[in-house]
Amino acid sequence: MVFYDYLLHFLKAFDAMGTKAMVHLTHSDDHRRYFKAMEELTDIINTALDEGELIAASVLTIRLADTYLFATPYLIRTFGQEMTAPLMNFAQSLLVLAHEMASLVESPGAVLQ
């Protein structure tokens, strides 16, 4: 929930301030809020993987990719498509990884790399 709270905060900042919102989001409190949420989500994914819960890890990895995809249109408006492309590529790689994890449940003999 902390991550979705941040996303709503991000959206409200952009709706209220437009492209000037990036100045607002560079405040240290906002950075801490974002990275705390990212850290918590990553810890939960790691815990799910450690416990062999591949479906849960897969779903959470999709949520992590969603958060990057959610921010992309706003970041494109601010920084341009070229600067935002790595974020899109990373989100896509997370979606592929999530699919591979879920596929392991169907094919337990496969190796995830």
CSV table of C-alpha atoms in Angstrom, one decimal:
chain,number,residue,atom,x,y,z
A,1,MET,CA,0.0,0.0,0.0
A,2,VAL,CA,2.9,2.4,0.7
A,3,PHE,CA,3.9,2.1,-3.0
A,4,TYR,CA,0.4,2.9,-4.2
A,5,ASP,CA,0.3,5.8,-1.8
A,6,TYR,CA,3.4,7.1,-3.4
A,7,LEU,CA,1.9,6.7,-6.9
A,8,LEU,CA,-1.1,8.7,-5.9
A,9,HIS,CA,1.2,11.4,-4.5
A,10,PHE,CA,3.2,11.4,-7.8
A,11,LEU,CA,0.0,11.7,-9.8
A,12,LYS,CA,-1.4,14.6,-7.6
A,13,ALA,CA,1.9,16.4,-8.0
A,14,PHE,CA,1.8,16.2,-11.8
A,15,ASP,CA,-1.8,17.1,-12.0
A,16,ALA,CA,-1.3,20.2,-9.9
A,17,MET,CA,2.0,21.3,-11.2
A,18,GLY,CA,2.4,19.9,-14.7
A,19,THR,CA,6.0,19.6,-15.8
A,20,LYS,CA,7.2,21.6,-12.8
A,21,ALA,CA,6.3,18.6,-10.7
A,22,MET,CA,9.7,17.2,-11.1
A,23,VAL,CA,11.1,20.0,-9.0
A,24,HIS,CA,8.6,19.1,-6.3
A,25,LEU,CA,9.5,15.4,-6.5
A,26,THR,CA,13.2,16.1,-6.1
A,27,HIS,CA,12.7,17.1,-2.4
A,28,SER,CA,14.4,14.7,-0.1
A,29,ASP,CA,11.2,13.7,1.7
A,30,ASP,CA,9.7,12.7,-1.6
A,31,HIS,CA,12.8,10.7,-2.5
A,32,ARG,CA,12.8,8.9,0.9
A,33,ARG,CA,9.1,8.1,0.5
A,34,TYR,CA,9.7,6.7,-3.0
A,35,PHE,CA,12.8,4.7,-2.1
A,36,LYS,CA,11.2,3.4,1.1
A,37,ALA,CA,8.3,2.1,-0.9
A,38,MET,CA,10.6,0.6,-3.6
A,39,GLU,CA,12.7,-1.1,-0.9
A,40,GLU,CA,9.6,-2.6,0.8
A,41,LEU,CA,8.2,-3.9,-2.5
A,42,THR,CA,11.6,-5.4,-3.4
A,43,ASP,CA,12.0,-7.0,0.0
A,44,ILE,CA,8.6,-8.6,-0.3
A,45,ILE,CA,9.5,-10.0,-3.8
A,46,ASN,CA,12.8,-11.4,-2.4
A,47,THR,CA,10.9,-13.0,0.5
A,48,ALA,CA,8.5,-14.6,-1.9
A,49,LEU,CA,11.3,-15.9,-4.0
A,50,ASP,CA,13.2,-17.2,-0.9
A,51,GLU,CA,10.0,-19.1,0.1
A,52,GLY,CA,9.5,-20.5,-3.3
A,53,GLU,CA,6.3,-18.6,-3.9
A,54,LEU,CA,6.9,-18.0,-7.6
A,55,ILE,CA,3.3,-16.9,-8.4
A,56,ALA,CA,3.4,-14.3,-5.6
A,57,ALA,CA,6.8,-13.1,-6.7
A,58,SER,CA,5.6,-13.0,-10.3
A,59,VAL,CA,2.5,-10.9,-9.5
A,60,LEU,CA,4.6,-8.5,-7.4
A,61,THR,CA,7.2,-8.2,-10.1
A,62,ILE,CA,4.3,-7.2,-12.5
A,63,ARG,CA,3.2,-4.6,-10.0
A,64,LEU,CA,6.8,-3.3,-9.8
A,65,ALA,CA,6.8,-3.0,-13.6
A,66,ASP,CA,3.4,-1.3,-13.5
A,67,THR,CA,4.8,1.4,-11.3
A,68,TYR,CA,7.5,2.2,-13.9
A,69,LEU,CA,4.9,2.1,-16.7
A,70,PHE,CA,2.6,4.4,-14.6
A,71,ALA,CA,5.3,7.1,-14.3
A,72,THR,CA,6.5,6.9,-17.9
A,73,PRO,CA,4.0,9.3,-19.6
A,74,TYR,CA,4.7,11.9,-17.0
A,75,LEU,CA,8.5,11.5,-17.3
A,76,ILE,CA,8.3,11.6,-21.1
A,77,ARG,CA,6.6,15.0,-20.9
A,78,THR,CA,9.3,16.3,-18.6
A,79,PHE,CA,12.5,14.6,-19.9
A,80,GLY,CA,11.5,13.4,-23.4
A,81,GLN,CA,11.2,9.9,-24.9
A,82,GLU,CA,15.0,9.3,-25.3
A,83,MET,CA,15.7,9.9,-21.6
A,84,THR,CA,12.7,7.7,-20.6
A,85,ALA,CA,13.5,4.8,-22.8
A,86,PRO,CA,15.7,2.9,-20.3
A,87,LEU,CA,12.8,3.0,-17.8
A,88,MET,CA,10.5,1.4,-20.4
A,89,ASN,CA,13.1,-1.2,-21.2
A,90,PHE,CA,13.5,-2.1,-17.6
A,91,ALA,CA,9.8,-2.4,-17.1
A,92,GLN,CA,9.6,-4.7,-20.1
A,93,SER,CA,12.4,-6.9,-18.7
A,94,LEU,CA,10.5,-7.1,-15.4
A,95,LEU,CA,7.4,-8.3,-17.3
A,96,VAL,CA,9.4,-10.9,-19.1
A,97,LEU,CA,10.9,-12.1,-15.8
A,98,ALA,CA,7.5,-12.3,-14.2
A,99,HIS,CA,6.2,-14.4,-17.1
A,100,GLU,CA,9.2,-16.7,-16.8
A,101,MET,CA,8.7,-17.1,-13.1
A,102,ALA,CA,5.0,-18.0,-13.6
A,103,SER,CA,6.0,-20.4,-16.4
A,104,LEU,CA,8.2,-22.3,-14.0
A,105,VAL,CA,5.1,-23.4,-12.0
A,106,GLU,CA,3.8,-25.0,-15.2
A,107,SER,CA,7.2,-26.4,-16.1
A,108,PRO,CA,9.0,-27.2,-12.9
A,109,GLY,CA,12.0,-28.8,-14.7
A,110,ALA,CA,12.9,-25.5,-16.5
A,111,VAL,CA,15.8,-23.4,-15.3
A,112,LEU,CA,15.3,-19.6,-14.7
A,113,GLN,CA,18.3,-17.6,-15.6
